[in-house]
PDB file of C-alpha atoms in Angstrom:
ATOM      1  CA  MET Y   1       8.374   1.030  13.018  1.00  0.00           C
ATOM      2  CA  TYR Y   2       7.350  -1.134  10.083  1.00  0.00           C
ATOM      3  CA  PHE Y   3       6.260  -4.713   9.972  1.00  0.00           C
ATOM      4  CA  ALA Y   4       6.122  -6.611   6.500  1.00  0.00           C
ATOM      5  CA  ALA Y   5       5.071 -10.246   5.932  1.00  0.00           C
ATOM      6  CA  LEU Y   6       4.367 -12.677   3.417  1.00  0.00           C
ATOM      7  CA  LEU Y   7       1.150 -14.988   3.722  1.00  0.00           C
ATOM      8  CA  ALA Y   8       1.194 -17.842   1.119  1.00  0.00           C
ATOM      9  CA  ARG Y   9      -1.959 -19.841   0.731  1.00  0.00           C
ATOM     10  CA  THR Y  10      -0.967 -23.518   0.370  1.00  0.00           C
ATOM     11  CA  GLU Y  11      -2.879 -26.718   0.593  1.00  0.00           C
ATOM     12  CA  ASP Y  12      -2.080 -27.246   4.088  1.00  0.00           C
ATOM     13  CA  GLY Y  13      -3.283 -23.824   5.116  1.00  0.00           C
ATOM     14  CA  TRP Y  14      -1.436 -20.443   5.393  1.00  0.00           C
ATOM     15  CA  GLU Y  15       2.328 -20.327   5.661  1.00  0.00           C
ATOM     16  CA  ALA Y  16       4.117 -17.004   6.913  1.00  0.00           C
ATOM     17  CA  SER Y  17       7.401 -15.402   6.361  1.00  0.00           C
ATOM     18  CA  ASP Y  18       8.769 -11.948   7.565  1.00  0.00           C
ATOM     19  CA  THR Y  19      10.378 -10.414   4.741  1.00  0.00           C
ATOM     20  CA  GLU Y  20      12.915  -7.373   4.462  1.00  0.00           C
ATOM     21  CA  LEU Y  21      12.023  -4.758   1.880  1.00  0.00           C
ATOM     22  CA  ASP Y  22      15.444  -2.936   1.940  1.00  0.00           C
ATOM     23  CA  ASP Y  23      16.234  -4.467  -1.555  1.00  0.00           C
ATOM     24  CA  VAL Y  24      12.731  -3.884  -2.909  1.00  0.00           C
ATOM     25  CA  GLU Y  25      12.511  -0.770  -4.970  1.00  0.00           C
ATOM     26  CA  THR Y  26       9.394  -1.103  -7.173  1.00  0.00           C
ATOM     27  CA  LEU Y  27       6.205  -2.920  -7.168  1.00  0.00           C
ATOM     28  CA  SER Y  28       7.504  -5.406  -9.622  1.00  0.00           C
ATOM     29  CA  ASP Y  29      10.222  -6.426  -7.209  1.00  0.00           C
ATOM     30  CA  LEU Y  30       7.697  -6.820  -4.436  1.00  0.00           C
ATOM     31  CA  ALA Y  31       5.282  -9.009  -6.665  1.00  0.00           C
ATOM     32  CA  ASP Y  32       8.617 -11.265  -7.528  1.00  0.00           C
ATOM     33  CA  LEU Y  33       9.538 -11.486  -4.083  1.00  0.00           C
ATOM     34  CA  ALA Y  34       5.665 -12.643  -3.338  1.00  0.00           C
ATOM     35  CA  ARG Y  35       5.918 -15.095  -6.318  1.00  0.00           C
ATOM     36  CA  GLU Y  36       9.234 -16.629  -4.926  1.00  0.00           C
ATOM     37  CA  ALA Y  37       7.251 -17.305  -1.673  1.00  0.00           C
ATOM     38  CA  SER Y  38       4.896 -19.677  -3.535  1.00  0.00           C
ATOM     39  CA  PRO Y  39       6.437 -21.727  -6.233  1.00  0.00           C
ATOM     40  CA  ASP Y  40       3.176 -23.428  -7.084  1.00  0.00           C
ATOM     41  CA  GLU Y  41       1.653 -20.089  -8.039  1.00  0.00           C
ATOM     42  CA  ASP Y  42      -0.619 -19.967  -5.013  1.00  0.00           C
ATOM     43  CA  THR Y  43      -2.220 -16.771  -3.658  1.00  0.00           C
ATOM     44  CA  VAL Y  44       0.410 -14.822  -1.798  1.00  0.00           C
ATOM     45  CA  LEU Y  45      -0.336 -11.869   0.259  1.00  0.00           C
ATOM     46  CA  VAL Y  46       2.286  -9.019   1.248  1.00  0.00           C
ATOM     47  CA  LEU Y  47       1.238  -7.122   4.433  1.00  0.00           C
ATOM     48  CA  ILE Y  48       2.797  -4.023   5.192  1.00  0.00           C
ATOM     49  CA  GLU Y  49       1.966  -1.896   8.238  1.00  0.00           C
ATOM     50  CA  GLN Y  50       3.474   1.475   9.681  1.00  0.00           C
ATOM     51  CA  GLU Y  51       2.385   1.195  13.402  1.00  0.00           C
ATOM     52  CA  ASP Y  52      -1.254   3.295  13.434  1.00  0.00           C
ATOM     53  CA  ALA Y  53      -0.379   5.407  10.490  1.00  0.00           C
ATOM     54  CA  TRP Y  54      -1.058   2.962   7.381  1.00  0.00           C
ATOM     55  CA  PHE Y  55      -1.122  -0.375   6.013  1.00  0.00           C
ATOM     56  CA  GLY Y  56      -1.037  -2.111   2.705  1.00  0.00           C
ATOM     57  CA  VAL Y  57      -1.951  -5.328   1.104  1.00  0.00           C
ATOM     58  CA  VAL Y  58      -0.619  -6.530  -1.950  1.00  0.00           C
ATOM     59  CA  ARG Y  59      -2.149  -9.725  -3.469  1.00  0.00           C
ATOM     60  CA  VAL Y  60      -0.445 -11.764  -5.994  1.00  0.00           C
ATOM     61  CA  ASP Y  61      -2.102 -14.662  -7.679  1.00  0.00           C
ATOM     62  CA  GLY Y  62       0.331 -16.460  -9.986  1.00  0.00           C
ATOM     63  CA  GLU Y  63       1.547 -14.292 -12.895  1.00  0.00           C
ATOM     64  CA  GLU Y  64      -1.476 -11.989 -12.549  1.00  0.00           C
ATOM     65  CA  ASP Y  65      -0.880  -8.369 -11.836  1.00  0.00           C
ATOM     66  CA  PRO Y  66      -0.526  -7.556  -8.243  1.00  0.00           C
ATOM     67  CA  ARG Y  67      -3.879  -6.160  -6.695  1.00  0.00           C
ATOM     68  CA  ILE Y  68      -3.215  -3.416  -4.021  1.00  0.00           C
ATOM     69  CA  TYR Y  69      -4.923  -1.968  -1.172  1.00  0.00           C
ATOM     70  CA  VAL Y  70      -3.450   1.187   1.054  1.00  0.00           C
ATOM     71  CA  SER Y  71      -5.576   2.382   3.802  1.00  0.00           C
ATOM     72  CA  ASP Y  72      -4.403   6.095   3.788  1.00  0.00           C
ATOM     73  CA  ALA Y  73      -2.382   7.130   0.595  1.00  0.00           C
ATOM     74  CA  ALA Y  74      -1.348  10.451   1.994  1.00  0.00           C
ATOM     75  CA  ALA Y  75       0.424   8.611   4.950  1.00  0.00           C
ATOM     76  CA  ALA Y  76       1.880   5.987   2.727  1.00  0.00           C
ATOM     77  CA  ALA Y  77       3.196   8.587   0.500  1.00  0.00           C
ATOM     78  CA  ARG Y  78       5.562   9.861   3.109  1.00  0.00           C
ATOM     79  CA  SER Y  79       6.926   6.345   3.396  1.00  0.00           C
ATOM     80  CA  SER Y  80       9.457   4.824   1.245  1.00  0.00           C
ATOM     81  CA  TYR Y  81       7.699   1.354   1.411  1.00  0.00           C
ATOM     82  CA  GLY Y  82       4.153   3.373   0.874  1.00  0.00           C
ATOM     83  CA  GLU Y  83       5.755   4.724  -2.119  1.00  0.00           C
ATOM     84  CA  ILE Y  84       6.401   1.336  -3.716  1.00  0.00           C
ATOM     85  CA  LEU Y  85       2.788   0.681  -3.527  1.00  0.00           C
ATOM     86  CA  LEU Y  86       1.384   4.029  -4.793  1.00  0.00           C
ATOM     87  CA  THR Y  87       1.839   3.507  -8.472  1.00  0.00           C
ATOM     88  CA  ASP Y  88       0.776   5.807 -11.250  1.00  0.00           C
ATOM     89  CA  GLU Y  89      -2.254   3.425 -11.846  1.00  0.00           C
ATOM     90  CA  LEU Y  90      -3.407   3.121  -8.240  1.00  0.00           C
ATOM     91  CA  LEU Y  91      -3.568   7.038  -8.032  1.00  0.00           C
ATOM     92  CA  GLY Y  92      -5.364   7.411 -11.226  1.00  0.00           C
ATOM     93  CA  ARG Y  93      -2.336   9.123 -12.984  1.00  0.00           C
ATOM     94  CA  ASP Y  94      -1.150   8.380 -16.565  1.00  0.00           C
ATOM     95  CA  PRO Y  95       2.169   6.428 -16.343  1.00  0.00           C
ATOM     96  CA  GLY Y  96       5.134   8.600 -16.276  1.00  0.00           C
ATOM     97  CA  ASP Y  97       3.244  11.544 -15.137  1.00  0.00           C
ATOM     98  CA  ASP Y  98       5.572  12.998 -12.297  1.00  0.00           C
ATOM     99  CA  GLY Y  99       3.852  16.242 -11.763  1.00  0.00           C
ATOM    100  CA  ASP Y 100       6.031  18.434 -14.234  1.00  0.00           C
ATOM    101  CA  ASP Y 101       3.156  18.576 -16.770  1.00  0.00           C
ATOM    102  CA  LEU Y 102       2.428  22.543 -17.297  1.00  0.00           C
ATOM    103  CA  ASP Y 103      -1.106  21.640 -17.482  1.00  0.00           C
ATOM    104  CA  ALA Y 104      -1.150  20.220 -14.241  1.00  0.00           C
ATOM    105  CA  LEU Y 105       0.722  22.956 -12.455  1.00  0.00           C
ATOM    106  CA  ASP Y 106      -1.731  25.271 -10.177  1.00  0.00           C
ATOM    107  CA  LEU Y 107      -0.608  28.496 -11.649  1.00  0.00           C
ATOM    108  CA  ASP Y 108      -2.512  30.830  -9.234  1.00  0.00           C
ATOM    109  CA  GLY Y 109      -0.174  33.819  -9.204  1.00  0.00           C
ATOM    110  CA  THR Y 110       1.842  32.937  -6.363  1.00  0.00           C
ATOM    111  CA  GLU Y 111       4.764  31.306  -8.445  1.00  0.00           C
ATOM    112  CA  ASP Y 112       6.008  34.911  -9.213  1.00  0.00           C
ATOM    113  CA  GLY Y 113       6.741  35.445  -5.461  1.00  0.00           C
ATOM    114  CA  GLU Y 114       3.573  37.528  -4.897  1.00  0.00           C
ATOM    115  CA  SER Y 115       2.271  35.907  -1.678  1.00  0.00           C
ATOM    116  CA  ASP Y 116       2.390  32.309  -0.271  1.00  0.00           C
ATOM    117  CA  ASP Y 117       0.610  33.231   2.973  1.00  0.00           C
ATOM    118  CA  GLU Y 118      -2.476  31.364   1.790  1.00  0.00           C
ATOM    119  CA  ASP Y 119      -0.461  28.220   1.615  1.00  0.00           C
ATOM    120  CA  ASP Y 120       0.401  28.623   5.365  1.00  0.00           C
ATOM    121  CA  GLU Y 121      -3.153  29.336   6.247  1.00  0.00           C
ATOM    122  CA  GLU Y 122      -4.424  25.988   4.546  1.00  0.00           C
ATOM    123  CA  GLY Y 123      -1.535  23.835   5.168  1.00  0.00           C
ATOM    124  CA  GLY Y 124      -1.713  23.436   8.951  1.00  0.00           C
ATOM    125  CA  ASP Y 125      -0.445  19.820   9.254  1.00  0.00           C
ATOM    126  CA  GLY Y 126       2.101  19.670   6.768  1.00  0.00           C
ATOM    127  CA  GLY Y 127       0.206  17.306   4.696  1.00  0.00           C
ATOM    128  CA  ASP Y 128       1.150  15.491   1.621  1.00  0.00           C
ATOM    129  CA  THR Y 129       4.223  17.625   0.586  1.00  0.00           C
ATOM    130  CA  ALA Y 130       6.287  14.874  -0.892  1.00  0.00           C
ATOM    131  CA  ALA Y 131       8.001  15.814  -4.145  1.00  0.00           C
ATOM    132  CA  GLY Y 132       5.251  15.414  -6.884  1.00  0.00           C
ATOM    133  CA  ALA Y 133       2.531  14.498  -4.741  1.00  0.00           C
ATOM    134  CA  GLY Y 134       0.669  17.675  -4.168  1.00  0.00           C
ATOM    135  CA  GLU Y 135      -3.197  16.985  -4.214  1.00  0.00           C
ATOM    136  CA  ALA Y 136      -2.682  13.679  -6.490  1.00  0.00           C
ATOM    137  CA  VAL Y 137      -2.208  11.704  -3.349  1.00  0.00           C
ATOM    138  CA  PRO Y 138      -5.519  11.370  -1.749  1.00  0.00           C
ATOM    139  CA  HIS Y 139      -6.263  11.179   2.165  1.00  0.00           C
ATOM    140  CA  GLY Y 140      -7.641   7.902   2.913  1.00  0.00           C
ATOM    141  CA  PRO Y 141      -7.726   4.366   1.306  1.00  0.00           C
ATOM    142  CA  VAL Y 142      -7.098   3.808  -2.375  1.00  0.00           C
ATOM    143  CA  GLY Y 143      -6.819   0.653  -4.181  1.00  0.00           C
ATOM    144  CA  ASP Y 144      -8.896  -2.480  -4.528  1.00  0.00           C
ATOM    145  CA  ALA Y 145     -10.955  -2.748  -1.211  1.00  0.00           C
ATOM    146  CA  GLU Y 146     -12.183  -6.011  -2.557  1.00  0.00           C
ATOM    147  CA  VAL Y 147      -8.892  -7.624  -2.602  1.00  0.00           C
ATOM    148  CA  LEU Y 148      -9.532  -9.910   0.149  1.00  0.00           C
ATOM    149  CA  ASP Y 149     -13.349 -10.736  -0.487  1.00  0.00           C
ATOM    150  CA  ASP Y 150     -13.003 -14.199  -1.420  1.00  0.00           C
ATOM    151  CA  LEU Y 151     -10.945 -14.822   1.339  1.00  0.00           C
ATOM    152  CA  GLY Y 152     -13.488 -13.603   3.802  1.00  0.00           C
ATOM    153  CA  VAL Y 153     -12.414 -10.109   4.476  1.00  0.00           C
ATOM    154  CA  SER Y 154     -15.317  -7.689   3.081  1.00  0.00           C
ATOM    155  CA  GLU Y 155     -14.484  -4.543   1.791  1.00  0.00           C
ATOM    156  CA  LYS Y 156     -16.461  -2.730   4.315  1.00  0.00           C
ATOM    157  CA  GLU Y 157     -14.345  -4.937   7.067  1.00  0.00           C
ATOM    158  CA  LEU Y 158     -10.947  -3.980   5.393  1.00  0.00           C
ATOM    159  CA  ARG Y 159     -11.884  -0.196   5.132  1.00  0.00           C
ATOM    160  CA  SER Y 160     -12.889   0.071   9.053  1.00  0.00           C
ATOM    161  CA  MET Y 161      -9.572  -1.690   9.968  1.00  0.00           C
ATOM    162  CA  SER Y 162      -7.006   0.323  12.124  1.00  0.00           C
ATOM    163  CA  GLY Y 163      -4.245  -0.152  14.763  1.00  0.00           C
ATOM    164  CA  ASP Y 164      -3.016  -3.764  14.220  1.00  0.00           C
ATOM    165  CA  ALA Y 165      -4.737  -4.127  10.921  1.00  0.00           C
ATOM    166  CA  VAL Y 166      -2.180  -6.841   9.795  1.00  0.00           C
ATOM    167  CA  GLY Y 167      -3.207  -8.886  12.941  1.00  0.00           C
ATOM    168  CA  GLU Y 168      -6.994  -8.323  12.243  1.00  0.00           C
ATOM    169  CA  ILE Y 169      -6.407  -9.698   8.747  1.00  0.00           C
ATOM    170  CA  ALA Y 170      -4.512 -12.662   9.660  1.00  0.00           C
ATOM    171  CA  GLU Y 171      -6.969 -13.435  12.149  1.00  0.00           C
ATOM    172  CA  ALA Y 172      -9.786 -13.252   9.700  1.00  0.00           C
ATOM    173  CA  LEU Y 173      -8.028 -15.431   7.312  1.00  0.00           C
ATOM    174  CA  GLY Y 174      -7.296 -17.907   9.937  1.00  0.00           C
ATOM    175  CA  ALA Y 175      -3.494 -17.302   9.832  1.00  0.00           C
ATOM    176  CA  SER Y 176      -2.954 -15.481  12.981  1.00  0.00           C
ATOM    177  CA  GLU Y 177      -0.956 -18.217  14.502  1.00  0.00           C
ATOM    178  CA  VAL Y 178       1.428 -18.756  11.654  1.00  0.00           C
ATOM    179  CA  LEU Y 179       1.889 -14.744  11.504  1.00  0.00           C
ATOM    180  CA  GLU Y 180       2.850 -14.490  15.185  1.00  0.00           C
ATOM    181  CA  THR Y 181       5.787 -17.079  14.320  1.00  0.00           C
ATOM    182  CA  VAL Y 182       7.326 -13.980  12.383  1.00  0.00           C
ATOM    183  CA  ARG Y 183       6.278 -11.069  14.101  1.00  0.00           C
TER     184      ARG Y 183
END
């Protein structure tokens, strides 16, 4: 179960709107959607949450590049909405590096069918087996943990959030009442 909302900061305070991400395929699409929510180029936050698995914050300030924070990249990588946020830049990859680069392959001898028992012993949880993800998608947070610092949510607070992180963020911003109207 996902929840996504836009919080736009205006002269009068925060305004919330729920949003459907079905037509959003890229981070650029998401940033455009956020900009449409605030024609005055105010700060807009896109808050995305998948139950207790992960949450993401995308901050759009006018025409600046979006700033992104994802609480658990490996969990988000298994989600179509999370994949939108996990850009090459956020993951520290060169743009267009889709994992097919021969220099990046782990050629340990098992590719010839010798034995992949080792993978079965290490894998255990099914981890990040998303196509092209491999070890490139870390477990844990990625992105700009200071994305909300100037709004009153410190890096430490953001990193410690779990459960209803979107609600906690909205409460810290003084926007919990407007968020509840779209929940």
